[in-house]
JSON list of C-alpha atoms in Angstrom, two decimals:
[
{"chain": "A", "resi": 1, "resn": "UNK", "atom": "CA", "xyz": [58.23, 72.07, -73.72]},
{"chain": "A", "resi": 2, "resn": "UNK", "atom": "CA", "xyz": [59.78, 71.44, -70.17]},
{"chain": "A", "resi": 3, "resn": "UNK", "atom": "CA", "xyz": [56.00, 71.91, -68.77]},
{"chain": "A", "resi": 4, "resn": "UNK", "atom": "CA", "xyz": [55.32, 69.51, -70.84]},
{"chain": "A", "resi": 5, "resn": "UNK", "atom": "CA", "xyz": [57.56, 67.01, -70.09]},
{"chain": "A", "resi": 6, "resn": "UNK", "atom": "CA", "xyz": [57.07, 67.47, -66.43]},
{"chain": "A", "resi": 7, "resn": "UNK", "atom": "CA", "xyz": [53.27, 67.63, -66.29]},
{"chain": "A", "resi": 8, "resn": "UNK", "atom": "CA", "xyz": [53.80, 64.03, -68.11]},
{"chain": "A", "resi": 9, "resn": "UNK", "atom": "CA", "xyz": [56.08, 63.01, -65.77]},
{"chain": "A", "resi": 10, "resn": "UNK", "atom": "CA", "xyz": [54.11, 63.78, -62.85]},
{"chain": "A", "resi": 11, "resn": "UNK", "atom": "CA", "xyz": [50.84, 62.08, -64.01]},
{"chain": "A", "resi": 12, "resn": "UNK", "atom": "CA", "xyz": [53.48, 58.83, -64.80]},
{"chain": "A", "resi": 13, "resn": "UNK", "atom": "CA", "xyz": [54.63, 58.99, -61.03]},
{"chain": "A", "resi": 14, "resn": "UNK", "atom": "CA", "xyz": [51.05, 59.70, -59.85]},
{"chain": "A", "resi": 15, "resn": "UNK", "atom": "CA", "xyz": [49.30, 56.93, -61.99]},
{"chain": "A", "resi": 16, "resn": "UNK", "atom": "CA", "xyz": [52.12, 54.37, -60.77]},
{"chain": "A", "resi": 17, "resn": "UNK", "atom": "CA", "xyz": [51.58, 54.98, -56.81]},
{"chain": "A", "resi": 18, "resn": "UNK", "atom": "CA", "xyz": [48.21, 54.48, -57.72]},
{"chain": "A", "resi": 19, "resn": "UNK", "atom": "CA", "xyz": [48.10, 51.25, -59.42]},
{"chain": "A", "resi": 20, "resn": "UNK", "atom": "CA", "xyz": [50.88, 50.14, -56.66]},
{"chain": "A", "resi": 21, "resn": "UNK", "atom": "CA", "xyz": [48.50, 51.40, -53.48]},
{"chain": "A", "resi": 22, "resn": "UNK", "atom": "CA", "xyz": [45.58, 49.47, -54.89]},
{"chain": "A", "resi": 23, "resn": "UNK", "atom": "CA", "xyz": [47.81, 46.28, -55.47]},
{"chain": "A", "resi": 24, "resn": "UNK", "atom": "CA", "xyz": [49.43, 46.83, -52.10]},
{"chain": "A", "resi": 25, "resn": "UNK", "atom": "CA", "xyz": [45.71, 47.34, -50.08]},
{"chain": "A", "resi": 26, "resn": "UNK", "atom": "CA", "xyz": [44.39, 44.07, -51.94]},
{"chain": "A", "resi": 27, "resn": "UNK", "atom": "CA", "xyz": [47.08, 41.87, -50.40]},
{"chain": "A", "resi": 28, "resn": "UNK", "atom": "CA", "xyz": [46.59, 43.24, -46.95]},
{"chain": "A", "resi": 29, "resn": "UNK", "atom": "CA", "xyz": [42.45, 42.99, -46.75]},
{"chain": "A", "resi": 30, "resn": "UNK", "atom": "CA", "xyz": [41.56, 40.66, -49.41]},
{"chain": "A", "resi": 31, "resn": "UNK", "atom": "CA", "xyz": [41.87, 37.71, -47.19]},
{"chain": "A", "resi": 32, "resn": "UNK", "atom": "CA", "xyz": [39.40, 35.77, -49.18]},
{"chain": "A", "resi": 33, "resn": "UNK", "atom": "CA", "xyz": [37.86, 33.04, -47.00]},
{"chain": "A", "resi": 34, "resn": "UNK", "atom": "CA", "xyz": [40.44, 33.50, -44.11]},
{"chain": "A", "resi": 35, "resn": "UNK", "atom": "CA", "xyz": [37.85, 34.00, -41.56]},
{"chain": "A", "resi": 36, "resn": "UNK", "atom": "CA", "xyz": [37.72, 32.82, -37.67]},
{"chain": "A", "resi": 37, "resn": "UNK", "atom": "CA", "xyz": [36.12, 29.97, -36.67]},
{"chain": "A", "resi": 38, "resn": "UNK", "atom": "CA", "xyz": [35.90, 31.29, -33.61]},
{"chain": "A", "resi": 39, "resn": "UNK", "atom": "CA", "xyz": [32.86, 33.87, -32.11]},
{"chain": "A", "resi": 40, "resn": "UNK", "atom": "CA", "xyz": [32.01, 35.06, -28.55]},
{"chain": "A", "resi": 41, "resn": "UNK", "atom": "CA", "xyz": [28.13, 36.11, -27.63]},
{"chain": "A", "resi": 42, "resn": "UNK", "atom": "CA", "xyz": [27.59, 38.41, -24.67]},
{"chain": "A", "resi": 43, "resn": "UNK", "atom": "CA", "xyz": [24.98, 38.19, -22.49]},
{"chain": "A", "resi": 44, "resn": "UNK", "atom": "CA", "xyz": [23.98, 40.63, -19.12]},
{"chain": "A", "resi": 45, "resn": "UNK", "atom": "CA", "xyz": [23.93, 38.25, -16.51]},
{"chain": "A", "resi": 46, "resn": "UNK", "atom": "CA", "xyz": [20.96, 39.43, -13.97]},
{"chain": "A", "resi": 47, "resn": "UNK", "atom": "CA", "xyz": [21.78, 36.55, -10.94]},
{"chain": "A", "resi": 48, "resn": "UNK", "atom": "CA", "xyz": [23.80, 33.41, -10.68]},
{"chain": "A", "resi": 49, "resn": "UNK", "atom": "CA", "xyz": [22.41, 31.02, -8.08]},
{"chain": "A", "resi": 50, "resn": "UNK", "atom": "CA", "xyz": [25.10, 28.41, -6.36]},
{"chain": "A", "resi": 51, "resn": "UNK", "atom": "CA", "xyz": [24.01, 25.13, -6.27]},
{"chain": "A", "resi": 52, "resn": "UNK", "atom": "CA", "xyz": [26.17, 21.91, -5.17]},
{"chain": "A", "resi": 53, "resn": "UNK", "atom": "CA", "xyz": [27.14, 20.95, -8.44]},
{"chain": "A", "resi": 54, "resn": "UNK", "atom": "CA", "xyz": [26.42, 23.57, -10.63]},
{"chain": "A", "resi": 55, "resn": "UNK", "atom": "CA", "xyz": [25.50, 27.85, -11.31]},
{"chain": "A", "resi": 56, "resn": "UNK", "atom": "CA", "xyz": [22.22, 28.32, -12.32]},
{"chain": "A", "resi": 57, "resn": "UNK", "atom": "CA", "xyz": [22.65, 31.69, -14.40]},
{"chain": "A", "resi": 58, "resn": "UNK", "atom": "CA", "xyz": [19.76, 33.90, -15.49]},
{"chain": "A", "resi": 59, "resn": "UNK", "atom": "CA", "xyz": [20.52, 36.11, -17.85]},
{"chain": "A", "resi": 60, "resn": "UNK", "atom": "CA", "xyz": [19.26, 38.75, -20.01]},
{"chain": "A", "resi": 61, "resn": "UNK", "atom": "CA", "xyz": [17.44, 37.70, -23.01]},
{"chain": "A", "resi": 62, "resn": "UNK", "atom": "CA", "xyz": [16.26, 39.56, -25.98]},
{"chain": "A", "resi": 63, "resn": "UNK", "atom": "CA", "xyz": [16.47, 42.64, -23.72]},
{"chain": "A", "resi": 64, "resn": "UNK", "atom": "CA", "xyz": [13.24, 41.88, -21.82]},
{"chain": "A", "resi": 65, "resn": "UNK", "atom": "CA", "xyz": [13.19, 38.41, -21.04]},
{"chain": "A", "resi": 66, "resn": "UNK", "atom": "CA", "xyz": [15.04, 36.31, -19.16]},
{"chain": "A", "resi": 67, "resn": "UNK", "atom": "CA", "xyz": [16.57, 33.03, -19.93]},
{"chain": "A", "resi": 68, "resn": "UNK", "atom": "CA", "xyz": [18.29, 30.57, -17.42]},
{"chain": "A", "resi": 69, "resn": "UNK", "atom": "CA", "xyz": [21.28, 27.44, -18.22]},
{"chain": "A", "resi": 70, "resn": "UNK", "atom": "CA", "xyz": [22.84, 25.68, -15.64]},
{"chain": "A", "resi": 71, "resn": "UNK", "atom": "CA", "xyz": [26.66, 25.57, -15.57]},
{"chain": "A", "resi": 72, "resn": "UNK", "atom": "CA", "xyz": [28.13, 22.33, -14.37]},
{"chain": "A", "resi": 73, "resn": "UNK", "atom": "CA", "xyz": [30.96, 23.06, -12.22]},
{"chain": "A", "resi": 74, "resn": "UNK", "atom": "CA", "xyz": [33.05, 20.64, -12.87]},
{"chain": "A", "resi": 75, "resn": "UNK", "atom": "CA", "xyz": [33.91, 22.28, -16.13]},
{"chain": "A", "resi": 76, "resn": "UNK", "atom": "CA", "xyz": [36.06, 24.37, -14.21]},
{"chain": "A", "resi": 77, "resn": "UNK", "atom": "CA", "xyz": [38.41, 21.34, -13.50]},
{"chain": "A", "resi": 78, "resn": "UNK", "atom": "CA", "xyz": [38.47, 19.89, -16.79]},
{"chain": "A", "resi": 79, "resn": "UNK", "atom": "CA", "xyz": [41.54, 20.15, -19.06]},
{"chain": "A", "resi": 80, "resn": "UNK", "atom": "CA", "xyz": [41.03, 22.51, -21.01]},
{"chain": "A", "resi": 81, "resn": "UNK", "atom": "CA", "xyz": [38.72, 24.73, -18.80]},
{"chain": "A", "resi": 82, "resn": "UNK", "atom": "CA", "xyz": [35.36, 25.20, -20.22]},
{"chain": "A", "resi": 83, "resn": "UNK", "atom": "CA", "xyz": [34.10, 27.87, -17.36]},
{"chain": "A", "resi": 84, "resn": "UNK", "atom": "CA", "xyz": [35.97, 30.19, -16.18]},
{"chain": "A", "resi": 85, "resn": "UNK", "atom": "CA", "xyz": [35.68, 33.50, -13.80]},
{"chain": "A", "resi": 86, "resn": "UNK", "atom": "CA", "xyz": [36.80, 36.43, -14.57]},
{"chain": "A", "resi": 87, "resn": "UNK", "atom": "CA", "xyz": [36.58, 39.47, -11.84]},
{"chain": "A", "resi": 88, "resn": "UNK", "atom": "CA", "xyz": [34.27, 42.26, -12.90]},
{"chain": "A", "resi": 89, "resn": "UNK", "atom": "CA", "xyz": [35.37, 45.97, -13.57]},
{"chain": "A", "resi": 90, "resn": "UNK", "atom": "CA", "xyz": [33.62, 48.35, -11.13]},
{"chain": "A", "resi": 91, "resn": "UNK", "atom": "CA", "xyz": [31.94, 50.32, -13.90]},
{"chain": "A", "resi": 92, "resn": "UNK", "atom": "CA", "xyz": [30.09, 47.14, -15.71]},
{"chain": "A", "resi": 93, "resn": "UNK", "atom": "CA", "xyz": [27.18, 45.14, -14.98]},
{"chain": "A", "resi": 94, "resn": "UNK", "atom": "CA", "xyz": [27.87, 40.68, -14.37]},
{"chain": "A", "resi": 95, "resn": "UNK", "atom": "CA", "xyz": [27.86, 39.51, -18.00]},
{"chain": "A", "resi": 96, "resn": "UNK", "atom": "CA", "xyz": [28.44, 36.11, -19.42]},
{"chain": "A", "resi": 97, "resn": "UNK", "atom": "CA", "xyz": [30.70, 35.54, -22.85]},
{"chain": "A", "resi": 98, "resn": "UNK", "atom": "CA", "xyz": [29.83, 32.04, -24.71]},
{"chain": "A", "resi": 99, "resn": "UNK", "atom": "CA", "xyz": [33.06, 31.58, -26.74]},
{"chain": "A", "resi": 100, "resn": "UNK", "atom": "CA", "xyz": [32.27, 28.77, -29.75]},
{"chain": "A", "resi": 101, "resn": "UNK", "atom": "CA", "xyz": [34.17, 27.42, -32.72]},
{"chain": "A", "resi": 102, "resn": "UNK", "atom": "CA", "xyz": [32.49, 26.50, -35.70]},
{"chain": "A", "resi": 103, "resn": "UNK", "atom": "CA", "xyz": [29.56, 27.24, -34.52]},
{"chain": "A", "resi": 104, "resn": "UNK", "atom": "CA", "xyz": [29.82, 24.14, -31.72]},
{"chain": "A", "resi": 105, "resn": "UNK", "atom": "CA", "xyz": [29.98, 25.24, -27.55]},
{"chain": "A", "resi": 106, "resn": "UNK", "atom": "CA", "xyz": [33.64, 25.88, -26.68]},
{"chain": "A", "resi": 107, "resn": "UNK", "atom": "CA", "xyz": [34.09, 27.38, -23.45]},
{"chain": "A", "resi": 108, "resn": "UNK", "atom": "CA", "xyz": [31.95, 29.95, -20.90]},
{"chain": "A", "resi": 109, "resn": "UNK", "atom": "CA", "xyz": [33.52, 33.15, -18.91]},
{"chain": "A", "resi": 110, "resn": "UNK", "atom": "CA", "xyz": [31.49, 34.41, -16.36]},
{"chain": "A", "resi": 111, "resn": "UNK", "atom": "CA", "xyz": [32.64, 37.94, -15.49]},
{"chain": "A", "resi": 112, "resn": "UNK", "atom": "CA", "xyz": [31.32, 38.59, -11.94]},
{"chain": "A", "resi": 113, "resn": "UNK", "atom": "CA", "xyz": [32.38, 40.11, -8.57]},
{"chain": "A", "resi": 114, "resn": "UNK", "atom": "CA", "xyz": [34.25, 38.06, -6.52]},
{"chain": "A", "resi": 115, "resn": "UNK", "atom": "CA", "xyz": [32.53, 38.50, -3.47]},
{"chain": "A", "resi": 116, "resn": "UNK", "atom": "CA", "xyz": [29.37, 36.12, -3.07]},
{"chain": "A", "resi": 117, "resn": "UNK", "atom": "CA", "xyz": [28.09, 38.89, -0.87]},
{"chain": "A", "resi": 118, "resn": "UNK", "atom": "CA", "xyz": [27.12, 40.54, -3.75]},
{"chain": "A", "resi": 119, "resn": "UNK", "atom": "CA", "xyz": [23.54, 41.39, -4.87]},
{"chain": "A", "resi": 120, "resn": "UNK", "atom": "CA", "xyz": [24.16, 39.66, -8.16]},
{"chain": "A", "resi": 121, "resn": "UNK", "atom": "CA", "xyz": [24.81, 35.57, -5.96]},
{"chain": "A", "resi": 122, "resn": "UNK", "atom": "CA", "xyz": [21.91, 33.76, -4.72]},
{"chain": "A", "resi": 123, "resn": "UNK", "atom": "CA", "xyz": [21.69, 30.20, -3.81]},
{"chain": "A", "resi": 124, "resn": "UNK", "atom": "CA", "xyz": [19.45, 27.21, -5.31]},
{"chain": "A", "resi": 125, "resn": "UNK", "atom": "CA", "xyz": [17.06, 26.06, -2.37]},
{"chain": "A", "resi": 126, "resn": "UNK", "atom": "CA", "xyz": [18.08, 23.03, -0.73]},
{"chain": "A", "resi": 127, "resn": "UNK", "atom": "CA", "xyz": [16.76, 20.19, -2.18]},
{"chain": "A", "resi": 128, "resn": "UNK", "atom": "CA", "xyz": [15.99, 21.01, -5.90]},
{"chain": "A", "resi": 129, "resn": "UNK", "atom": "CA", "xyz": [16.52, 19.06, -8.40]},
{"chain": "A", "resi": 130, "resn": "UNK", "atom": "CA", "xyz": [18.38, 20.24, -11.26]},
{"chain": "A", "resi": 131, "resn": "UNK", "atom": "CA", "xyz": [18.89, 19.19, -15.00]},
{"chain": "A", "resi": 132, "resn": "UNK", "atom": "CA", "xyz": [22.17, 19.10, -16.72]},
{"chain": "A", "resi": 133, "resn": "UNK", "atom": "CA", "xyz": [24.56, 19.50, -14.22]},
{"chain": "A", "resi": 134, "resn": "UNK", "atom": "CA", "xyz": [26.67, 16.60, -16.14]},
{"chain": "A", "resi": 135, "resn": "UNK", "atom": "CA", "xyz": [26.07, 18.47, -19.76]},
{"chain": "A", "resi": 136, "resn": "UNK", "atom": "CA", "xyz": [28.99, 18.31, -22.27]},
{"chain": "A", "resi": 137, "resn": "UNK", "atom": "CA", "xyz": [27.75, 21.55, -23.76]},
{"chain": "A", "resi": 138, "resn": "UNK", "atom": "CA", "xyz": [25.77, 24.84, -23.03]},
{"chain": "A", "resi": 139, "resn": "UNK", "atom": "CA", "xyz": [22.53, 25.87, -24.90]},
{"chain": "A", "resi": 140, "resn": "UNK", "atom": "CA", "xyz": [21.96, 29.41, -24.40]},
{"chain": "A", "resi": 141, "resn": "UNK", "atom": "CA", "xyz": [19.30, 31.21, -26.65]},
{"chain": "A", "resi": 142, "resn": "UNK", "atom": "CA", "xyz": [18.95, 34.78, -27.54]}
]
């Protein structure tokens, strides 16, 4: 009779902290539509060429080809910053992080070394013309 009793009591105890750690586990990740509106791309940056007003940046695309956007500089002045630089860990290769809300251009980080000594700077040759150096937004495609 005691086994009974306790072999009931135990499967009482177990089947509560059962139904009270799936209760418990949908109120911490059943979020429903509380997603971000905000996502980053990556992209290995292979040169970034200086020109007066702008970086041309050629980057890696589709891991064989390479695609190219100018950044205006100026969008380093602006309030609130859409480029900025951030210095470049010894052990990783220049990359370039597109950061967007909604899907719309929010802001670009160009992780690079900061000496323009480096293999990875080049400049524009003087006297070319360049497109979109007063663009409100960057289109980079994968």
């Amino acid at each position: 009779m005691k086994k009974l009793l306790l072999c009931i009591l135990a499967a009482a105890c177990l089947s509560l902290t059962v139904s009270a750690d799936e209760s418990s586990s949908k109120q911490i990740w059943d979020h429903g539509d509380n997603k971000s509106k905000m996502s980053y791309e990556n992209y290995q940056i292979y040169r970034v060429l200086d020109a007066k007003d702008a970086y041309v940046v050629l980057y890696a695309k589709n891991g064989i080809k390479m695609g190219k956007c100018v950044v205006p500089k100026a969008w380093a002045k602006t309030v609130p910053r859409k480029l900025q630089f951030r210095k470049k860990p010894t052990a990783l290769n220049p990359y370039m992080t597109v950061i967007k809300e909604e899907g719309n251009f929010l802001k670009v980080w160009l992780t690079m070394p900061t000496s323009k000594l480096d293999a990875v700077w080049g400049h524009v040759p003087a006297g070319t013309k360049l497109e979109g150096t007063d663009a409100e937004t960057l289109e980079v495609t994968r």
